[in-house]
Short mmCIF file of C-alpha atoms in Angstrom, two decimals:
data_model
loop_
_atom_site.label_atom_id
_atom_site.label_comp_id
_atom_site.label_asym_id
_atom_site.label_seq_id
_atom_site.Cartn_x
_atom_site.Cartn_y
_atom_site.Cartn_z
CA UNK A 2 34.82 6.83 3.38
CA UNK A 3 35.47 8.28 6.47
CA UNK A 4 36.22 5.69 9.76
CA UNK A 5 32.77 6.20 11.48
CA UNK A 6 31.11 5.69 8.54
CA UNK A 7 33.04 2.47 7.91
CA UNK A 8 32.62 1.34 11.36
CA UNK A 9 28.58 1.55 11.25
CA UNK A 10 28.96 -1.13 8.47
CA UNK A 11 31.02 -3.43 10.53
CA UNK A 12 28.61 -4.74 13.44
CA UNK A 13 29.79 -6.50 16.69
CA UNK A 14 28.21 -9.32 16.74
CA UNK A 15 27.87 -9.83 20.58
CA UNK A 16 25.31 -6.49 20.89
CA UNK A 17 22.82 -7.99 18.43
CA UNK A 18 23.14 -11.43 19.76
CA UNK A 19 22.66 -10.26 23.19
CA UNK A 20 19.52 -8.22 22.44
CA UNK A 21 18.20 -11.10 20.43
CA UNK A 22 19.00 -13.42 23.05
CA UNK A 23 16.67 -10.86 25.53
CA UNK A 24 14.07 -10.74 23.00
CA UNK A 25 13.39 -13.85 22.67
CA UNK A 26 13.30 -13.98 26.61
CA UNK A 27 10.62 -11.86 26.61
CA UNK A 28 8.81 -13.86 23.39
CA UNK A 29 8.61 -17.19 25.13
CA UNK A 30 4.95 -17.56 25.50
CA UNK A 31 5.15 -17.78 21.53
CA UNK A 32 6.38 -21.37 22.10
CA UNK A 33 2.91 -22.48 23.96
CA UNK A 34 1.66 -22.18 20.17
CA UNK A 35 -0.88 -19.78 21.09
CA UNK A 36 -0.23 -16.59 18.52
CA UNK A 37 -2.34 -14.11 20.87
CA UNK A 38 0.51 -14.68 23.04
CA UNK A 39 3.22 -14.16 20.71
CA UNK A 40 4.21 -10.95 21.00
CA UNK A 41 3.04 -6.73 21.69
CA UNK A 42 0.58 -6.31 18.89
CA UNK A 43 -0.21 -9.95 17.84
CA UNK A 44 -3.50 -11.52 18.17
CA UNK A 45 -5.32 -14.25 16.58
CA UNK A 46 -6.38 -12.40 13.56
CA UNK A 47 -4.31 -9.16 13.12
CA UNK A 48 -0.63 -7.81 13.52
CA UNK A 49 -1.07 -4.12 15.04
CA UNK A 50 2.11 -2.02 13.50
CA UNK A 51 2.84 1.82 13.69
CA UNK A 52 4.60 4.33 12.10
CA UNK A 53 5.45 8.42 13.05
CA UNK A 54 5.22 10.62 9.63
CA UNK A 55 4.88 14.09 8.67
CA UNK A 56 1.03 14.24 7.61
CA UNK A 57 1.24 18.35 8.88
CA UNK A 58 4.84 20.93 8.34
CA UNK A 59 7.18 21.51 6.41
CA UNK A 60 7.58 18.05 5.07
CA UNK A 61 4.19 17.33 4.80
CA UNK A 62 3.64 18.14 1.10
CA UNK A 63 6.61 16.08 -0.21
CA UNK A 64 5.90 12.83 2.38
CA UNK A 65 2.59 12.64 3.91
CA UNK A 66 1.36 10.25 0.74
CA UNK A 67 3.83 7.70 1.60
CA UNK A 68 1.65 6.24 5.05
CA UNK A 69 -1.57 6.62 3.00
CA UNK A 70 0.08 4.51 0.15
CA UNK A 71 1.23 1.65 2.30
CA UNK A 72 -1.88 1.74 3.96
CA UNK A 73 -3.21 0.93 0.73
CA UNK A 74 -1.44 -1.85 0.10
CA UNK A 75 -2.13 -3.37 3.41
CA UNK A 76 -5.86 -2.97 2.51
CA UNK A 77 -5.25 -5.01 -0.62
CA UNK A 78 -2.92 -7.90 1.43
CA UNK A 79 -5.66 -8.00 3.75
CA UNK A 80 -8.24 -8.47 1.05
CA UNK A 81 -5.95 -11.21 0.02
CA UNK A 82 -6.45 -13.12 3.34
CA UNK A 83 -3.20 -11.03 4.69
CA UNK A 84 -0.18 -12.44 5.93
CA UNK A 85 -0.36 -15.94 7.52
CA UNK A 86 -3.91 -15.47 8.24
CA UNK A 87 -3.76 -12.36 9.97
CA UNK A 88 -4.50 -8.89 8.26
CA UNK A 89 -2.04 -5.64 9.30
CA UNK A 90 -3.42 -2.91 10.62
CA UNK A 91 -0.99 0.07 10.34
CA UNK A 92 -1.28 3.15 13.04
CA UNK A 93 0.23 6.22 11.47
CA UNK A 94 0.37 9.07 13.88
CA UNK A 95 1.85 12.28 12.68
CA UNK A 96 4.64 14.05 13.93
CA UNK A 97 4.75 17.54 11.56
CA UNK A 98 8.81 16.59 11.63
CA UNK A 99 9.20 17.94 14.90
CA UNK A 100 11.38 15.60 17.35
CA UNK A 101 9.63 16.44 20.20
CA UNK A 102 6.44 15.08 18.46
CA UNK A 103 8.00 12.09 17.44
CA UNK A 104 9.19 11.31 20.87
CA UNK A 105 5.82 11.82 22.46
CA UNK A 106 3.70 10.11 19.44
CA UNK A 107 6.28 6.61 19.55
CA UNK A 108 5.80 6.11 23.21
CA UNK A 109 1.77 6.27 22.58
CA UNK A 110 2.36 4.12 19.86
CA UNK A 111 4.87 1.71 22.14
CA UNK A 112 2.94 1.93 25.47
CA UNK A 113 -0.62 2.56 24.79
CA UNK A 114 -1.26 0.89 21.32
CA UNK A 115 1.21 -1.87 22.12
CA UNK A 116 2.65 -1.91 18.55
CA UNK A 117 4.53 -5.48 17.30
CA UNK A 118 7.13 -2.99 15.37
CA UNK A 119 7.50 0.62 14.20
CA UNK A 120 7.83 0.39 10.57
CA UNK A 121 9.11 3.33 8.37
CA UNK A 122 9.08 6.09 11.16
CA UNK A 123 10.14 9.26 8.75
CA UNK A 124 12.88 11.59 8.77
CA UNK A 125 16.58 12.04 9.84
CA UNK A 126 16.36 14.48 12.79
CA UNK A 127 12.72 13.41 13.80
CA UNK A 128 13.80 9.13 14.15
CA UNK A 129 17.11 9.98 15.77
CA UNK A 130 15.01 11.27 18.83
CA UNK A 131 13.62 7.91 19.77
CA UNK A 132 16.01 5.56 18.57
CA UNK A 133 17.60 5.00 21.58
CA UNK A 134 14.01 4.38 23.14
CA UNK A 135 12.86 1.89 20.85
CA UNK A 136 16.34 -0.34 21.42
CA UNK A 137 15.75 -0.21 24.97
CA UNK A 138 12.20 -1.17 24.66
CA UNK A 139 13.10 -4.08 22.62
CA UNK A 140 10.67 -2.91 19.95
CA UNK A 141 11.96 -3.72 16.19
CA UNK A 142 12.51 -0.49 14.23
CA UNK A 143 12.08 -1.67 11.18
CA UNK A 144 12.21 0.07 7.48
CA UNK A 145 13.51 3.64 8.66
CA UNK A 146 12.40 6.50 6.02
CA UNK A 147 15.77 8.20 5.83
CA UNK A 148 19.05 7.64 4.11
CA UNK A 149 20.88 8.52 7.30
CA UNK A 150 23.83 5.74 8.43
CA UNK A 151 22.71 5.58 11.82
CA UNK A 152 20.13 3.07 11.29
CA UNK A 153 23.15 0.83 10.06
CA UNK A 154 24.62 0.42 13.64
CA UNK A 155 24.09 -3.37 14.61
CA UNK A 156 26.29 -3.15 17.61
CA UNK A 157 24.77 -0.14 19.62
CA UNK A 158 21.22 -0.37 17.55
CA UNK A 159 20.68 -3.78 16.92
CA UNK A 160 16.80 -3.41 16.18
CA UNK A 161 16.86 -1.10 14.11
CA UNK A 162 16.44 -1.17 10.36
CA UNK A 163 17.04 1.32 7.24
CA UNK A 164 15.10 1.58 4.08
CA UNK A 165 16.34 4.28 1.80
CA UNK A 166 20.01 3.97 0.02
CA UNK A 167 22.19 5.72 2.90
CA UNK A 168 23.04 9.07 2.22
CA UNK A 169 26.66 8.49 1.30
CA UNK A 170 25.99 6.25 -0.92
CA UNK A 171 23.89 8.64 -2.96
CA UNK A 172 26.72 11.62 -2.65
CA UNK A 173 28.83 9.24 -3.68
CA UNK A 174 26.89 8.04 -6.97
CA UNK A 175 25.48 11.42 -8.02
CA UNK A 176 29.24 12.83 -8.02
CA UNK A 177 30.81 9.78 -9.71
CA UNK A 178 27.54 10.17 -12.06
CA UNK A 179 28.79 14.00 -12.55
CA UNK A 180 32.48 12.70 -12.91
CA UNK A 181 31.99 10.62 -15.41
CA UNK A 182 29.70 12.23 -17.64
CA UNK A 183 30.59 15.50 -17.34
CA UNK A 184 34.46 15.80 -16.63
CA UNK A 185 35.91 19.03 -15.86
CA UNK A 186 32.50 20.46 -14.72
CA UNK A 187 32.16 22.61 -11.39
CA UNK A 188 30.25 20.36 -8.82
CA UNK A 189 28.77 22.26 -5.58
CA UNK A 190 26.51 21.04 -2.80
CA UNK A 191 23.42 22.52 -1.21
CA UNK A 192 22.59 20.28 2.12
CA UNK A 193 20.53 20.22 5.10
CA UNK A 194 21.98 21.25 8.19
CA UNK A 195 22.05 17.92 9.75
CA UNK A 196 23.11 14.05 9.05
CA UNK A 197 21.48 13.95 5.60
CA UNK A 198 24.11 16.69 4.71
CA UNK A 199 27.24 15.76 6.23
CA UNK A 200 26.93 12.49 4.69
CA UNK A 201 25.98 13.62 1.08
CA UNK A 202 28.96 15.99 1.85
CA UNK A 203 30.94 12.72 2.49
CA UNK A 204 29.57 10.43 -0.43
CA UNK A 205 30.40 13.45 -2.58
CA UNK A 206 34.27 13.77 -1.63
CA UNK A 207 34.34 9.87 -1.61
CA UNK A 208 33.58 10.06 -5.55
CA UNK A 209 35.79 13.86 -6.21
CA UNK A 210 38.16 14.33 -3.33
CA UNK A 211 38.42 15.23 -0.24
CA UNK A 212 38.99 19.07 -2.57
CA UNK A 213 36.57 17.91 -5.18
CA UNK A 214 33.84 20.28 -4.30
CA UNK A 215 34.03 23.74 -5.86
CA UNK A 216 31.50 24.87 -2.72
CA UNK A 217 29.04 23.31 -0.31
CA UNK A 218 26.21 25.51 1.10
CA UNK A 219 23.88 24.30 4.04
CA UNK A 220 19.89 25.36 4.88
CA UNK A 221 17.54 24.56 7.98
CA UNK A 222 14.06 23.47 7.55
CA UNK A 223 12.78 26.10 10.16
CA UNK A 224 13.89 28.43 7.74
CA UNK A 225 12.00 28.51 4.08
CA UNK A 226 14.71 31.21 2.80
CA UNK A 227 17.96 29.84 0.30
CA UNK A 228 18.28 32.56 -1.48
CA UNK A 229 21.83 33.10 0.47
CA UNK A 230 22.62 29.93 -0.42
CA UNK A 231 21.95 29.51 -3.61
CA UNK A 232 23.90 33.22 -4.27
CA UNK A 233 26.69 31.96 -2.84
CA UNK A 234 26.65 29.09 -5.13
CA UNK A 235 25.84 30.84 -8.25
CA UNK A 236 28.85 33.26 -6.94
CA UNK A 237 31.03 30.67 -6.96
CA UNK A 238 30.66 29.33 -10.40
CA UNK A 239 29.30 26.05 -9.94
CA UNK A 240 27.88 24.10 -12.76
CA UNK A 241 26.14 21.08 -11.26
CA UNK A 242 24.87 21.10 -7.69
CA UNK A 243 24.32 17.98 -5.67
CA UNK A 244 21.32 18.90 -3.72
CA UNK A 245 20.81 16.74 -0.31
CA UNK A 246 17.26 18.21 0.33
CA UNK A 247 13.63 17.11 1.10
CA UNK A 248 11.08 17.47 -1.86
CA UNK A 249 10.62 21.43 -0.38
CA UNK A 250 13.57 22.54 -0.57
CA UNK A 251 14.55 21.15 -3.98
CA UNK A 252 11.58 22.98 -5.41
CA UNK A 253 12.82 26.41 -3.46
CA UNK A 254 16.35 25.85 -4.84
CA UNK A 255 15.74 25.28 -8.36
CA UNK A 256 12.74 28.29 -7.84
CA UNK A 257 15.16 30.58 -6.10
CA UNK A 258 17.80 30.27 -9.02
CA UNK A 259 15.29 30.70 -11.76
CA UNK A 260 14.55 33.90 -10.23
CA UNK A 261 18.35 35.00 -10.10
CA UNK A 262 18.31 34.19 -14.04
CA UNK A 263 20.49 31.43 -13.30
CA UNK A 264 20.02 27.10 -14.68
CA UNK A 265 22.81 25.18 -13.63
CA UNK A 266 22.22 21.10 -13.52
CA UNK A 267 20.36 19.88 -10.73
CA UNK A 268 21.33 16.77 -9.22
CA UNK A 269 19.22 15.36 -6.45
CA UNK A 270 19.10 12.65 -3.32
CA UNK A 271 15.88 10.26 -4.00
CA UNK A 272 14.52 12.11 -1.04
CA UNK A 273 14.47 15.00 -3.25
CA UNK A 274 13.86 13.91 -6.28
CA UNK A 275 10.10 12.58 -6.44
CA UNK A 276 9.34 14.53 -10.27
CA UNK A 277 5.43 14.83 -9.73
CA UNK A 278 6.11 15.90 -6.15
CA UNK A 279 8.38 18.53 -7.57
CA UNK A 280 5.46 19.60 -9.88
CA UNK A 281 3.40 20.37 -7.08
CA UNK A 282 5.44 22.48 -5.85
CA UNK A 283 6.44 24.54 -8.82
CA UNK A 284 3.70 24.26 -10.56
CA UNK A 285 2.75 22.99 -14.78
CA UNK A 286 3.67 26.42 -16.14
CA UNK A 287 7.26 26.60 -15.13
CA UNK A 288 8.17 23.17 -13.42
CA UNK A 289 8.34 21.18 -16.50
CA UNK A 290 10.94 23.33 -17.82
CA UNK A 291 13.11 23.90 -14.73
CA UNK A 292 13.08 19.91 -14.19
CA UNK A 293 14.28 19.34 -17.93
CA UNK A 294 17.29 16.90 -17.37
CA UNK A 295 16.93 17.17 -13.64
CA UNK A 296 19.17 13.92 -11.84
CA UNK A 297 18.19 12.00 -9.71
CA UNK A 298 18.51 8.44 -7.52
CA UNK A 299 16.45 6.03 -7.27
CA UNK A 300 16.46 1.86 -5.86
CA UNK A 301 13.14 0.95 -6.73
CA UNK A 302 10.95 0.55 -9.48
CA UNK A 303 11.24 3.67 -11.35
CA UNK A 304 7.90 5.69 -11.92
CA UNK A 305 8.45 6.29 -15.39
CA UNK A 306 9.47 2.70 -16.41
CA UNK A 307 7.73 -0.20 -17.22
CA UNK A 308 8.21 -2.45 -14.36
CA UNK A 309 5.12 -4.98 -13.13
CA UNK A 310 5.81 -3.36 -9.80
CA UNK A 311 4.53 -0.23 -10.88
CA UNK A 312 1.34 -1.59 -12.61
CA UNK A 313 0.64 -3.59 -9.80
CA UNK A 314 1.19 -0.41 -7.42
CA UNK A 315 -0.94 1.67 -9.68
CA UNK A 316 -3.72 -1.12 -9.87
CA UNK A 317 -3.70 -0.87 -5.74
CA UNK A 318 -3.50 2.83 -5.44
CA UNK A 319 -6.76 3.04 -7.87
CA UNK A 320 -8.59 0.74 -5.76
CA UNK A 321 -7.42 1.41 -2.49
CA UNK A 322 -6.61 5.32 -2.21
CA UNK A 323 -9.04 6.79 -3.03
CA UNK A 324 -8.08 7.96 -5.89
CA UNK A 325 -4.93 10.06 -4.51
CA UNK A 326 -2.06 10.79 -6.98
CA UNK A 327 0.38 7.96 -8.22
CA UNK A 328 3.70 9.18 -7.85
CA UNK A 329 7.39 8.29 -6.45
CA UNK A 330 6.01 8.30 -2.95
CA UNK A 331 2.98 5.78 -3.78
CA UNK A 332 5.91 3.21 -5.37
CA UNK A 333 7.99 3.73 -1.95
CA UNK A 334 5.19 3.33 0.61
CA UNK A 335 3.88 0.38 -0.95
CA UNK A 336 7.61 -1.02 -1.68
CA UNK A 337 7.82 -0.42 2.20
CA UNK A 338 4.86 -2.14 2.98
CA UNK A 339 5.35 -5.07 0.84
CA UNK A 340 8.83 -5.47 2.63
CA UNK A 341 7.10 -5.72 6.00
CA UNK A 342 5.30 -8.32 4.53
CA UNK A 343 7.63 -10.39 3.24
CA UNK A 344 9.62 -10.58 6.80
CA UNK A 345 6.14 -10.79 8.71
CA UNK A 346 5.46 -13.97 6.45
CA UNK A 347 8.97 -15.69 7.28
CA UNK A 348 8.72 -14.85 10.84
CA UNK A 349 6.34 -17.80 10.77
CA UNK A 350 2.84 -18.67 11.95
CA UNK A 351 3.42 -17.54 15.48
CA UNK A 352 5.58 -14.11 15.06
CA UNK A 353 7.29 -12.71 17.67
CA UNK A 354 9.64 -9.61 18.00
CA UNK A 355 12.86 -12.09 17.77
CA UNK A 356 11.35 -14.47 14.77
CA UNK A 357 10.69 -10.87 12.96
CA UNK A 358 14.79 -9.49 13.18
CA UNK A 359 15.77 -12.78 12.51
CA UNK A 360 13.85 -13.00 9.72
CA UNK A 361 15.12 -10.10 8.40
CA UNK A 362 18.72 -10.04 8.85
CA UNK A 363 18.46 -13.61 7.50
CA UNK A 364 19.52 -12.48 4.07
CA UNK A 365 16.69 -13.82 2.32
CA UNK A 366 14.17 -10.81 2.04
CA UNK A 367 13.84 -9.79 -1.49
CA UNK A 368 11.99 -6.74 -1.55
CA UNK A 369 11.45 -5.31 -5.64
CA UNK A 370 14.55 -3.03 -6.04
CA UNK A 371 16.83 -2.81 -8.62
CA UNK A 372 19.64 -3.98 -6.67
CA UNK A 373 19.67 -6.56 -3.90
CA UNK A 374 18.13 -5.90 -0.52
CA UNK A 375 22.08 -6.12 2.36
CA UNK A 376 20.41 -6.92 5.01
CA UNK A 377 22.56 -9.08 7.33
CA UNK A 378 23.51 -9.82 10.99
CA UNK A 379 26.74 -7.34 10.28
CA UNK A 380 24.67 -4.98 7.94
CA UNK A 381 21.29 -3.31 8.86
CA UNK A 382 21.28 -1.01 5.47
CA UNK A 383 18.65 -1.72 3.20
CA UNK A 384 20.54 -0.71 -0.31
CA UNK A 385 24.12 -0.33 -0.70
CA UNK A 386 23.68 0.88 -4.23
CA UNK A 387 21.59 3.06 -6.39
CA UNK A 388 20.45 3.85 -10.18
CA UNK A 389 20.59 7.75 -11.56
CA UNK A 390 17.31 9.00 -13.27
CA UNK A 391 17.04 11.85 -15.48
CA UNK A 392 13.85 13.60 -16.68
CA UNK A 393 13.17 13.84 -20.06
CA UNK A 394 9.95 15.08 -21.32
CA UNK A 395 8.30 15.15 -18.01
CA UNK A 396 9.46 10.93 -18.07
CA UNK A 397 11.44 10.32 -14.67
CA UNK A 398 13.60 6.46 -15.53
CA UNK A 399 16.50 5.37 -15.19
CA UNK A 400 19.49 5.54 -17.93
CA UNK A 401 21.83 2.72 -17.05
CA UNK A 402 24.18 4.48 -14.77
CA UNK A 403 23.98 2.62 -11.23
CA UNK A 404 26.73 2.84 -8.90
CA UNK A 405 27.62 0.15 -5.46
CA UNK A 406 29.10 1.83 -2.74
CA UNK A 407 31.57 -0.43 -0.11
CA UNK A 408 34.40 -0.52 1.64
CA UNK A 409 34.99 2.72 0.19
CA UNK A 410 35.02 2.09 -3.60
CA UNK A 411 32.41 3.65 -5.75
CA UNK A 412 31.87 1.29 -8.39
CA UNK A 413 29.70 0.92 -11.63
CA UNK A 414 27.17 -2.26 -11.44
CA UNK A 415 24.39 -3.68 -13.54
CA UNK A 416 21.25 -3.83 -12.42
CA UNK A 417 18.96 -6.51 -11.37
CA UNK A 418 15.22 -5.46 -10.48
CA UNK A 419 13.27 -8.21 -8.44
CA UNK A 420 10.80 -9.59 -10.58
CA UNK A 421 7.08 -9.47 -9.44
CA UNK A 422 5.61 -12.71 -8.13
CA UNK A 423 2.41 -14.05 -6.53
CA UNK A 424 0.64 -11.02 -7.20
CA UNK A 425 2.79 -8.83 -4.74
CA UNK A 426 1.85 -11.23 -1.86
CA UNK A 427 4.62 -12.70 -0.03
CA UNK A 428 4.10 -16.44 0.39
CA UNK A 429 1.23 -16.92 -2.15
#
């Protein structure tokens, strides 16, 4: 792994302790007892959270259902009596993955609606434009929506929080995935033009070799054309391509090759992977048979398994969401919210912003992957590991292979899913 990378998983302890130490300066009417006090967002009887999302563009399609599904959720905690008495109410304001939006819709969210946290703001390019803002507004970033490393930087970004596996560590385990079960084989990479490429791009020669990829092609959002790209890469012989795309442009890849007469293996990033998303996109005629065998990663409760989770999930999406498909996206959003639960709940009776980081660099969040949450004061990334999914039969679940990532190993590990309990209601 390359030195940058290694040095956003080794915090300086000082920078965190310092903010925390100024957050908690700003918290102190919490310790009068009275919660309306507490903190931005907290009253007597509700915790007032936001998010920025892509409900319109270009990402819409693949993500928008992810706020609506952990909105659900927090309708069903809050029919449960919510979290320490107080229900969540979630603001989800949508930024059609344009950083400009996202700039101007966090600051309404921060100043006007006087949010306790951000929690899962979506999107590489889009959170990178206020995560400098919401540091030096002392507001906890919590849960980001994107596999990007920057959200593990405790020394310069000591609030903020990822969610998703980090992109390097998916590179990494869909190319040792390729390495090991299909030796020999030509591996290329299609990538966006941004973080979430240059670190699949790194994950991928942490696996093969700095010389281990036969070709690497990269696209832009703004542009909804790969047919250049995915030439190139059928020019160049490649056999399996790691594809570090959004739900979109997965779909327009495998599409674009069909039409060139050409089926290599796909291999996919989880944040271009979602199988019923995929459909959607390419449609029941043809999809089911380009997505045959189609790879992806995955760190939570697979869609196509038989995990509690995902009964529970499905229970609360019939009840609560109006009805609205049950996919990959539904599992995350409610996996999100059910996280922010669980560290709202240890933040105590009285939450304030410093009880809420504390609680969750505290090591003791459990979340309902397959692998154990790594939060820490030195680490701010949710999942330093993933499993690798294959579809079979229109069935998207995991097949045993699930690779760690650290210190610059790739290594084969076993799983070990968080078990349901209390009902998926943290503290009951």
């Amino acid at each position: 792994m390359s030195q940058h990378s290694l040095a956003r998983r080794v915090a300086a302890m000082a920078g965190a302790s310092a903010v925390l130490v100024a957050l908690a300066g700003c918290s102190t009417p919490a310790a009068t007892g009275d919660p309306a006090q507490a903190a931005p967002g907290v009253s007597d009887d509700t915790v007032t959270i936001g998010a920025h999302t892509p409900l319109t563009g270009p990402a819409a399609a693949g993500y928008s259902s992810i706020s609506a599904a952990a909105t659900a959720y927090f309708d069903y905690l809050n029919d449960q009596g919510g979290v320490h008495g107080r229900s969540i109410e979630y603001l989800v304001k949508d930024d059609g993955y344009n950083p400009a939006t996202t700039q101007t819709v966090v600051r309404e969210l921060v100043q006007e609606d006087e949010v306790f946290a951000i929690v899962n703001g979506l999107g590489t390019p889009t959170h990178t434009a206020v995560l400098d803002y919401l540091n030096q507004n002392e507001v906890p970033d919590l849960f980001v929506a994107s596999g990007s490393t920057s959200w593990n930087q405790p020394e310069k970004y000591p609030l903020t929080f990822g969610f998703n596996a980090d992109y390097v560590v998916e590179g990494a385990a869909l190319a040792q995935y390729a390495a090991d079960e299909y030796p020999g084989k030509k591996v290329c990479l299609l990538g966006q033009d941004d973080d979430f490429g240059d670190e699949m791009i790194e994950g991928a020669q942490l696996a093969l070799g700095e010389d281990g990829l036969t070709a690497v092609e990269r696209y832009s959002v703004s542009n909804q054309d790969v047919a250049a790209q995915i030439g190139a890469l059928k020019a160049a012989g490649c056999e399996i391509n790691i594809l570090g795309t959004i739900n979109g442009f997965t779909a327009l890849a495998l599409g674009t090759a069909a039409q060139l007469g050409w089926f290599p293996m796909w291999f996919s990033s989880s944040s271009g992977a979602d199988y019923p998303t995929l459909i959607g996109y390419l449609g029941e005629d043809v999809g089911p048979k380009l997505l045959q065998g189609f790879v992806g990663t995955n760190y939570l409760p697979a869609l196509g398994g038989d995990s509690e989770w995902v009964a529970l999930f499905q229970q609360i999406n019939d009840e609560y969401n109006d009805g609205a498909p049950f996919d990959g996206n539904t599992i995350y959003g409610m996996s999100v919210a059910y996280l922010f639960a669980e560290a709202l709940e240890a933040a105590g009776e009285n939450p304030t912003r410093t009880s809420l980081i504390e609680a969750v660099q505290s090591g003791e969040l459990a979340g309902n992957g397959i692998l154990p949450l790594s939060f820490s004061e030195d680490s701010h990334a949710a999942y330093l590991g993933v499993g690798i999914s294959v579809v079979d039969q229109g069935v998207q679940d995991y097949v045993g292979a699930t690779y760690a990532v650290e210190g610059g190993e790739v290594t084969a590990v076993e799983q070990a899913p968080v078990a349901l309990s209390g009902e998926g209601v943290p503290g009951s």
